[in-house]
Coordinates of C-alpha atoms in Angstrom, one line a residue:
X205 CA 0.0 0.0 0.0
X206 CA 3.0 2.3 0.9
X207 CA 4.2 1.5 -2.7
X208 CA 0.7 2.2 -4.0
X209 CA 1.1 5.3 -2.1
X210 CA 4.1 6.9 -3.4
X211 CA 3.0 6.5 -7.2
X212 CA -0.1 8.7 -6.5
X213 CA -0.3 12.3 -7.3
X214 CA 0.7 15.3 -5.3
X215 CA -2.4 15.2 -2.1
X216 CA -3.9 18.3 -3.7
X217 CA -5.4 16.1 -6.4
X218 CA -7.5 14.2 -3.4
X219 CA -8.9 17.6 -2.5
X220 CA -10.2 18.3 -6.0
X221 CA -11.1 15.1 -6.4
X222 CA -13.3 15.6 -3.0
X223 CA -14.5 18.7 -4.6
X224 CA -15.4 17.3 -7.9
X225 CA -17.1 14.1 -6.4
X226 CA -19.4 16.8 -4.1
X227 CA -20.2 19.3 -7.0
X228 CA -21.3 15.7 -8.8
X229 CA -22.8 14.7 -6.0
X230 CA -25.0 17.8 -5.8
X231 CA -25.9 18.2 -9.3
X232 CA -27.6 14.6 -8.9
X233 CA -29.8 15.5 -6.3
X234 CA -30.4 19.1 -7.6
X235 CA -31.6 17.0 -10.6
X236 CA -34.2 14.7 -8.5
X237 CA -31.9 12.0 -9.9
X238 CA -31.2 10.7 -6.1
X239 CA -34.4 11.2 -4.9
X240 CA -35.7 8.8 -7.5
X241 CA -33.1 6.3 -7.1
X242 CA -32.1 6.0 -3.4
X243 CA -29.0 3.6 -4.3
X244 CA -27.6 6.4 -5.3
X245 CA -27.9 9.4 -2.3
X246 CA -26.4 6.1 -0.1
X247 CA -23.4 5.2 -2.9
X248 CA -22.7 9.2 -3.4
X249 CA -22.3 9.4 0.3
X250 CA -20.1 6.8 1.0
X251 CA -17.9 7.3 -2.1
X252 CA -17.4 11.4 -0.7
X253 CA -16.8 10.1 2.7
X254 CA -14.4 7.4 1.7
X255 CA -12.4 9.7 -0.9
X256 CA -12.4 12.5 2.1
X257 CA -11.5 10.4 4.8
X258 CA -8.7 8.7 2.7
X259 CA -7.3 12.0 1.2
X260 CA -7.1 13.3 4.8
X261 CA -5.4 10.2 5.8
X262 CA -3.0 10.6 2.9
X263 CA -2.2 14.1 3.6
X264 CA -1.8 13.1 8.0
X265 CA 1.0 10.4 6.7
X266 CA 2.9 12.2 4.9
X267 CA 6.3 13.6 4.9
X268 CA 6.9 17.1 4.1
X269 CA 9.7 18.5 2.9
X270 CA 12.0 21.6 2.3
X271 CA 11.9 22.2 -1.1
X272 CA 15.3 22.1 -2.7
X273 CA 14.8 23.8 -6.5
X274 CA 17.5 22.5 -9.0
X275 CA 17.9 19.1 -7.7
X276 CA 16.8 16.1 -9.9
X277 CA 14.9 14.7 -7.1
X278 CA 13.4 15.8 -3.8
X279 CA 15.0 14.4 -0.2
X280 CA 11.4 12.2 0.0
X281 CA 12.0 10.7 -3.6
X282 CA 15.5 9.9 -2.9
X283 CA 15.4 8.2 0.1
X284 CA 13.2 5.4 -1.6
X285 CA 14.4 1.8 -0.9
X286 CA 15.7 3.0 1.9
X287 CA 14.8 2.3 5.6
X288 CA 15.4 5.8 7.3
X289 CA 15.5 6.0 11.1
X290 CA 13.8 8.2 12.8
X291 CA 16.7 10.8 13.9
X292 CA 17.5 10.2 10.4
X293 CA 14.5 11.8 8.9
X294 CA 14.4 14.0 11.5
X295 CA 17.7 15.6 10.6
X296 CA 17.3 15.8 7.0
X297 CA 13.5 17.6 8.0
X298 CA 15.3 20.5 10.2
X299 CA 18.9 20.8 8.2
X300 CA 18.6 24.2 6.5
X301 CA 22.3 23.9 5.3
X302 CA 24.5 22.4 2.8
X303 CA 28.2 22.3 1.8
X304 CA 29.6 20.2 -0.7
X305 CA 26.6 18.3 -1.2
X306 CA 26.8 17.1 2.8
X307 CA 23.4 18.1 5.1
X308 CA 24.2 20.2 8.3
X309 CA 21.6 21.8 10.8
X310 CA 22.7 25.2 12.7
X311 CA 22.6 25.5 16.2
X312 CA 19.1 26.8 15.5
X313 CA 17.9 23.9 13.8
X314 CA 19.1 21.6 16.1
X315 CA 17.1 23.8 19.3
X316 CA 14.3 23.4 17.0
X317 CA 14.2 19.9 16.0
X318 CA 13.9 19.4 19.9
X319 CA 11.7 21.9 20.6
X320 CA 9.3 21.9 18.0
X321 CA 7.3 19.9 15.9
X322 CA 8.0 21.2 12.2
X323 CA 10.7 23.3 11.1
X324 CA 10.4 26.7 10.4
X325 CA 9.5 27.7 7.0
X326 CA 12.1 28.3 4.6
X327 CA 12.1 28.2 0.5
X328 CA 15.2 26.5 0.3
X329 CA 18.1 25.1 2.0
X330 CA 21.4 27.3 2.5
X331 CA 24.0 26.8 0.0
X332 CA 27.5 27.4 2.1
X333 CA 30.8 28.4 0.7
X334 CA 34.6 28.3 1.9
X335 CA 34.3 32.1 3.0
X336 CA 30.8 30.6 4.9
X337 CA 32.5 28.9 7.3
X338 CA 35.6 31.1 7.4
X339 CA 33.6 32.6 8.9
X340 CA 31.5 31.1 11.2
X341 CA 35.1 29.4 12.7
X342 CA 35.9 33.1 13.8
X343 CA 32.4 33.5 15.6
X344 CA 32.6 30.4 17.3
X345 CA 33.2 30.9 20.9
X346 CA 36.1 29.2 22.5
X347 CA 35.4 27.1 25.2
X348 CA 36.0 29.2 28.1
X349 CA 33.3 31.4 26.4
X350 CA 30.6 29.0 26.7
X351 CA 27.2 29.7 28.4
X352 CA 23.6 28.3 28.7
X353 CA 22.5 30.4 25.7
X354 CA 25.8 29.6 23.2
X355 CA 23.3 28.0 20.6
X356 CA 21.0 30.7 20.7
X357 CA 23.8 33.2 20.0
X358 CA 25.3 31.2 17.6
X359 CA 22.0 30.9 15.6
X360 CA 22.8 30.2 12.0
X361 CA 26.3 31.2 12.2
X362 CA 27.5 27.3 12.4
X363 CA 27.0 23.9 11.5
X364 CA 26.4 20.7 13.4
X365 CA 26.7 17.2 11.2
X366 CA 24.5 14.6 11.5
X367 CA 26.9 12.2 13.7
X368 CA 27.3 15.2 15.9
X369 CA 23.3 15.9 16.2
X370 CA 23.1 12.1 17.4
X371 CA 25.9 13.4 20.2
X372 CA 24.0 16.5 21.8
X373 CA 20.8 14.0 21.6
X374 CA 22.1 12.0 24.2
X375 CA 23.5 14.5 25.9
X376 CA 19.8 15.8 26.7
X377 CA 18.8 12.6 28.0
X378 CA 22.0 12.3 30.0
X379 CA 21.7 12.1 33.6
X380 CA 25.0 14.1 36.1
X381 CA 26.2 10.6 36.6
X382 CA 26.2 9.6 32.9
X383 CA 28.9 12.7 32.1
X384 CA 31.8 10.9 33.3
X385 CA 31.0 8.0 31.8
X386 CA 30.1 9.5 28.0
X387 CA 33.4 11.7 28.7
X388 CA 35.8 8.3 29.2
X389 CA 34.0 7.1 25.7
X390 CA 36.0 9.3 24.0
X391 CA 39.4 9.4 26.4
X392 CA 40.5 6.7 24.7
X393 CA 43.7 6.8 26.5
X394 CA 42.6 7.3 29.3
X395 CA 44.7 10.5 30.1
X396 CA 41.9 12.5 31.5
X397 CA 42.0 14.6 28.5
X398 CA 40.2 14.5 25.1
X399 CA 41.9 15.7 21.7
X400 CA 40.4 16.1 18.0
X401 CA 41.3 12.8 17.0
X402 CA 39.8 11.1 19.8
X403 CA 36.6 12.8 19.3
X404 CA 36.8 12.1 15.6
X405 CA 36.5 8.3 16.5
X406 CA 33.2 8.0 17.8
X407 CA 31.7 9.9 14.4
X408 CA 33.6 7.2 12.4
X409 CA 32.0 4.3 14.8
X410 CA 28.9 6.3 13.7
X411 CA 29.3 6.5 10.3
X412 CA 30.7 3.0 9.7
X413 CA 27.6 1.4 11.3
X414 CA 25.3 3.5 9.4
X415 CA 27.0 2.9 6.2
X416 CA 27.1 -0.8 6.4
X417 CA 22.9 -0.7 7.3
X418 CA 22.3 1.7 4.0
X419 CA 24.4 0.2 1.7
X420 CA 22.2 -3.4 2.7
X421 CA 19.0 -1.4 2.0
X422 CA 20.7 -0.1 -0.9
X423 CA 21.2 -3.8 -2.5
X424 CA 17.4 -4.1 -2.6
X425 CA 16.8 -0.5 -3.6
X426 CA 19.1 -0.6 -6.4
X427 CA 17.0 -3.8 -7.7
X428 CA 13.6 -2.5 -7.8
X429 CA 15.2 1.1 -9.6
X430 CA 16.2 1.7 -13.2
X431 CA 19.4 2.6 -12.4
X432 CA 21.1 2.9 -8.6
X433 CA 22.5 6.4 -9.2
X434 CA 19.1 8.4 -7.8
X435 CA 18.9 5.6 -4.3
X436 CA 22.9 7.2 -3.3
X437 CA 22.0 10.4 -2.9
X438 CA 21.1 10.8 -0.2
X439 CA 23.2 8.0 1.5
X440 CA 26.3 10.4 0.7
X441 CA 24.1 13.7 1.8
X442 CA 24.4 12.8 5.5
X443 CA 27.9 11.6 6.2
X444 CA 30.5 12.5 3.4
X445 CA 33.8 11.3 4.0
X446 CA 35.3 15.3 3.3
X447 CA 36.1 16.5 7.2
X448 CA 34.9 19.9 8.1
X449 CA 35.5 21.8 11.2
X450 CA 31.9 22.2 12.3
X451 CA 30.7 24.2 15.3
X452 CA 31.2 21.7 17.7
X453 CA 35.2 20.7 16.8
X454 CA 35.5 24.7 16.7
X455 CA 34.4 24.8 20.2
X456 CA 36.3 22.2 22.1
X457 CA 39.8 22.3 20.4
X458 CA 39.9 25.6 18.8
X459 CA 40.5 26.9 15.3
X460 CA 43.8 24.9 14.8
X461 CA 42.3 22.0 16.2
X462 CA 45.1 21.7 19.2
X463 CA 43.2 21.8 21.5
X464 CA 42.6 19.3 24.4
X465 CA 39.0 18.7 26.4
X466 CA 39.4 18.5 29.9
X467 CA 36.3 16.7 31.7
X468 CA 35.3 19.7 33.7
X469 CA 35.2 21.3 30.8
X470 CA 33.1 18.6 29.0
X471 CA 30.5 18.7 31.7
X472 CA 30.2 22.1 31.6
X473 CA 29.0 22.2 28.3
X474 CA 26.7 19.3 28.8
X475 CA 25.3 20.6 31.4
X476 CA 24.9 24.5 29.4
X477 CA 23.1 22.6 26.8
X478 CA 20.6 21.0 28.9
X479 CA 20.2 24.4 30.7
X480 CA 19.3 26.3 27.4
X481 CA 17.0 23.5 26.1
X482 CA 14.7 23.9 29.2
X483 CA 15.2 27.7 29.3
X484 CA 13.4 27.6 26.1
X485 CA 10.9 25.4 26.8
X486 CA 9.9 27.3 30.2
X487 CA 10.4 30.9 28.8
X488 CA 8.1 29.7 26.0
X489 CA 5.4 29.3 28.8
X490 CA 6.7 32.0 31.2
X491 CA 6.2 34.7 28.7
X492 CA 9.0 36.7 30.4
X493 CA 7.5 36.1 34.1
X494 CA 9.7 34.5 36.8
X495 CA 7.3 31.3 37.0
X496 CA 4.8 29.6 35.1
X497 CA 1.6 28.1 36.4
X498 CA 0.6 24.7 37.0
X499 CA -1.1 23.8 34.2
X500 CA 1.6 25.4 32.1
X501 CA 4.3 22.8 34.0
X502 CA 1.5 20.3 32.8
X503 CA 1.4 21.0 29.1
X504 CA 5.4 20.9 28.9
X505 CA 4.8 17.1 30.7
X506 CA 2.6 16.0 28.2
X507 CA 4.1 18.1 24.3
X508 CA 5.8 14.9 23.9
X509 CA 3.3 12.2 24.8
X510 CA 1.6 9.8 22.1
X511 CA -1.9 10.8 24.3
X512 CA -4.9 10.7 22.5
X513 CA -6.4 14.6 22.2
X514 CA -9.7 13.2 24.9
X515 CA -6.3 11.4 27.2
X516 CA -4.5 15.1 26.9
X517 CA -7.3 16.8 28.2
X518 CA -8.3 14.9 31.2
X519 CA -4.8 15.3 32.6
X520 CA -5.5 18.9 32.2
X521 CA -8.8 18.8 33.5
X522 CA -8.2 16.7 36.5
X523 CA -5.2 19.3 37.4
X524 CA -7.0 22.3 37.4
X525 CA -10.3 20.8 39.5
X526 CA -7.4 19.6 42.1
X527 CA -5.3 22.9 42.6
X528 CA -7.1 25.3 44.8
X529 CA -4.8 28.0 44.0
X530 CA -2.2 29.0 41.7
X531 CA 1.4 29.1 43.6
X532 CA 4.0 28.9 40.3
X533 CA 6.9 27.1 39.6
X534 CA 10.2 29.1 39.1
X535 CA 12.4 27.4 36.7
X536 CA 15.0 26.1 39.1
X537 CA 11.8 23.9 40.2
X538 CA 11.0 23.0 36.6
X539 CA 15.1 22.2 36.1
X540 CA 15.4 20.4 39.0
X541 CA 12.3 18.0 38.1
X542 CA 13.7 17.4 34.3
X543 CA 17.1 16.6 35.4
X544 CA 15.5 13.7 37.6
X545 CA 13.6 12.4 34.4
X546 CA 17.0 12.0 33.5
X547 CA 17.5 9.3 35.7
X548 CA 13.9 7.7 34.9
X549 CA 15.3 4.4 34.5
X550 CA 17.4 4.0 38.2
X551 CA 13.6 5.7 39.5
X552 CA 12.0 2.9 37.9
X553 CA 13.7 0.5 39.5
X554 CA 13.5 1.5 43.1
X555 CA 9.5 2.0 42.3
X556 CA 9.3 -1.2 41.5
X557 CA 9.8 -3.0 44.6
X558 CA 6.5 -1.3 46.2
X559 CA 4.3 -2.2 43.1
X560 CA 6.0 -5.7 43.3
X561 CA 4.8 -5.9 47.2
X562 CA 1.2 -4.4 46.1
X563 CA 2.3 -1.1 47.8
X564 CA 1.2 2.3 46.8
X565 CA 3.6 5.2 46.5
X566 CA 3.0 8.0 48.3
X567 CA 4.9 11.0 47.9
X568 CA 7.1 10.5 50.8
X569 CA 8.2 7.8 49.0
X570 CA 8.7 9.2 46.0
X571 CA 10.9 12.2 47.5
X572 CA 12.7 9.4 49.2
X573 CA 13.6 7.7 45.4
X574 CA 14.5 10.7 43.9
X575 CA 16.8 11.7 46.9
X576 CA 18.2 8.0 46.3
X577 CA 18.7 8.3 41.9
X578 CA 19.7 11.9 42.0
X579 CA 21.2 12.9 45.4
X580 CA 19.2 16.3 45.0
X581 CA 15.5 16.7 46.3
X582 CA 12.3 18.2 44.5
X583 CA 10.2 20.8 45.8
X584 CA 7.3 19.6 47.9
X585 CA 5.2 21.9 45.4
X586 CA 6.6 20.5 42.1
X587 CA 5.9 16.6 43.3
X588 CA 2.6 17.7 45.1
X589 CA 1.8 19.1 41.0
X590 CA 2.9 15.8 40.0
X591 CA 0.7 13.6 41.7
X592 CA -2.5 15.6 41.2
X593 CA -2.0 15.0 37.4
X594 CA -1.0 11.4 37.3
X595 CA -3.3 10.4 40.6
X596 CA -6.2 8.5 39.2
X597 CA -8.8 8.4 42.2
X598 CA -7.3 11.4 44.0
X599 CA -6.4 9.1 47.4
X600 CA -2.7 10.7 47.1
X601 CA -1.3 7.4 45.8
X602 CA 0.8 7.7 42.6
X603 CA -0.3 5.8 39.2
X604 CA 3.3 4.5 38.9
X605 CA 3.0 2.6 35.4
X606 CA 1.3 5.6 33.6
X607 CA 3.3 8.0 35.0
X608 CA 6.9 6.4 33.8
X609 CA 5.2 5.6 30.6
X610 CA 4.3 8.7 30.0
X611 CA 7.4 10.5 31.3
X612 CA 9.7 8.2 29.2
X613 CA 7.8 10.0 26.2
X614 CA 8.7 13.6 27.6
X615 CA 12.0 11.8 28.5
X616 CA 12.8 10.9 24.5
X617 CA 11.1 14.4 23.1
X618 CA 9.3 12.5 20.7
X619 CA 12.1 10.5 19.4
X620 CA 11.1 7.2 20.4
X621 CA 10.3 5.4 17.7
X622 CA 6.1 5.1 17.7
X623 CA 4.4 2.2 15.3
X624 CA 3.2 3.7 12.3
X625 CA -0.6 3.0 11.7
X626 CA -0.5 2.2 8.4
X627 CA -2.8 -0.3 6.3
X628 CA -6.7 -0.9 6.4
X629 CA -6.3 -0.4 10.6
X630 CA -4.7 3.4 10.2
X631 CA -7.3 4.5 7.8
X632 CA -10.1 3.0 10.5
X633 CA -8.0 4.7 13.1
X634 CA -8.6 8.1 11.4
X635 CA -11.8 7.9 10.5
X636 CA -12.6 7.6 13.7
X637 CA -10.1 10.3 14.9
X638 CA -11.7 12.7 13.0
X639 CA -15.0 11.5 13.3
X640 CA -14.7 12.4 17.2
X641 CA -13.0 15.6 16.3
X642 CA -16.6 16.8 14.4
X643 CA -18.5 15.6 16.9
X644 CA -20.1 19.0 19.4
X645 CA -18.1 19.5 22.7
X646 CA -20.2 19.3 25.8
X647 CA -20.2 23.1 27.4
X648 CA -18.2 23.7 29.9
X649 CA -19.2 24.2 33.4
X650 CA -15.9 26.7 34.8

């Protein structure tokens, strides 16, 4: 069917389509034609419904692209045959700039690609030159010069490869303990100290594994296309084998690449980049204001959640009916609580030994398993929030399966890899979707 798919028209042709079957349609039983037949009226409506439902399904699934003028084919058509990751697709959606026929994202894209949902728009992707990064290598900060808002500043004045955009994504889910260990990953020595070349290592362990996966798909893809030359495109458009000093090399060993990173220094930049991600996230929210409320804190939970749009709202719902005032949280509360997430999997653990004896957790216990996977404590506030959203009957007893499920989804920022609903079961799944959407909501009572 995905096959099927891909050899249809442009989704605009569903819409007129649609639009031709309804001005059909209505001539008909303008005519008294369906009136005198009633076969018809029910055939006419279920052709419209089906050819509306399925165009929307169509136009849900698919991937949209930058569009790239001057290319012989787009990055959608060229990646046929071959089975894209997620980050993959991801990165190739938010890269805005090109040199040498190799994909980068700024330090932009990359805040957007975890902050956002789609790109923003652009006509076409950046063509760098030589003098382009000339001069982004003298705008680079050094890393003494590094701060919580270094990507922000930056903005498009750099370039991040795809290897290296798999590197800050970890970083983001890494955890104060995890530093050391992702800094001796590289200190291949073991001298304390990290150079250029060790650094260099881990993007070819990167690029080597991802070659040898393509170049399999590319077997089959090559067999089902006229000729293979269209299929490596793309293949060669994330990881060239040119080396470039992007932003990041720029930043740790310096212009001439001598340069050795020190651990502190290391951590220091992990932990900037974590700080500027949520700064974003809460200022987003905080509209400039020292806190943001409850329901706000709430919202930033659940962005990243596979809920259903009736699940969403009942989280919301149940919040607000349980807070009898607004009090705030400042962002050192909302960093404090998204740092522990970090350590969601060494909390899951100690959790499970109460649901294993049938206990409930209360939130004395929870500050007490936070205190244990994080050495730092919450605010009585932030974990009082907490448990009026993900407390089912309200007896101040923690839904502890629903609540790591759903915080391992804010935990990934929508990169965890979600089944696609695709076949006769996703278009049922819409049509119902959007059948509920159309349906009139009850009035509210507040």
């Amino acid at each position: 069917m995905a096959a099927a798919a891909r050899r249809i028209t442009p989704n605009i042709r569903y819409g007129n389509r649609f639009s031709q079957c309804s001005r059909t349609f209505r001539t008909t039983v303008s005519h008294g034609n369906a009136l005198k037949n009633p076969n018809i009226y029910l055939y006419g409506t279920a052709a419209a419904t089906t050819i509306y439902f399925g165009w929307k399904w169509m136009e849900r699934n698919a991937v949209v692209e930058a569009a790239r003028p001057g290319r012989r084919m787009t990055d959608e058509q060229s990646l046929r045959g071959l089975k894209l990751n997620h980050r993959e697709r991801r990165f190739i959606k938010f890269a805005s700039a090109e040199y040498e026929g190799q994909l980068y994202m700024t330090p932009q894209d990359f805040i957007e690609s975890v902050t956002d949902s789609e790109p923003r728009p652009r006509l076409k992707r950046r063509i760098l030159q030589e003098n382009d990064l000339d001069r982004f290598a003298q705008e680079t900060p050094i890393l003494s010069k590094g701060s919580p808002d270094m990507f922000r500043t930056i903005f498009d004045k750099g370039i991040i490869s795809y290897t290296e955009y798999l590197f800050l994504l970890s970083i983001l889910t890494k955890p104060q303990t995890g530093f050391r260990i992702a800094f001796n990953m590289f200190d291949t020595d073991g001298n304390e100290r990290v150079d250029k070349e060790e650094f260099l290592v881990l993007e070819k362990i990167f690029s080597t594994a991802r070659r040898d996966r393509l170049n399999r798909a590319l077997e089959g893809a090559v067999k089902s296309s006229d000729t293979g030359e269209d299929v490596e495109v793309l293949e060669d458009e994330l990881q060239k084998s040119h080396v470039v000093d992007t932003t990041l090399l720029l930043h740790f060993f310096g212009r001439k690449g001598k340069q050795d990173l020190k651990f502190e220094e290391f951590r220091m930049f992990m932990e900037n980049l974590q700080t500027e991600v949520l700064e974003i996230e809460f200022n987003e929210f905080s509209k400039g204001l020292p806190a943001i409320t409850e329901l706000d804190f709430a919202k930033i939970l659940l962005r990243y959640t596979y809920l259903q749009s009736d699940q969403y709202e009942m989280y919301l719902e149940r919040l607000l009916d349980r807070i009898p005032e607004e009090r705030g949280i400042t962002f050192s509360e909302f960093k404090s609580f998204c740092q522990f997430l970090n350590t969601l999997d060494d909390f899951a653990i100690a959790m499970r030994m109460y649901t294993l004896a049938d206990q409930p957790i209360s939130q004395e216990e929870f500050h007490r398993a936070v205190k244990i996977c994080t050495g730092e404590e919450l605010s009585p506030h932030i974990v009082d929030t907490v448990f009026k959203i993900f407390d089912d009957d309200g007896d101040g007893q923690l839904s502890y399966k629903e609540f790591i499920a759903i915080m391992r989804d804010r935990l990934h920022r929508g990169f965890k890899q979600q089944q696609p609903r695709i076949g006769w079961d996703g278009f049922k799944a819409c049509v119902k979707e959007a059948i509920n959407k159309e349906q009139p909501q009850q009035p509210s009572l507040t």
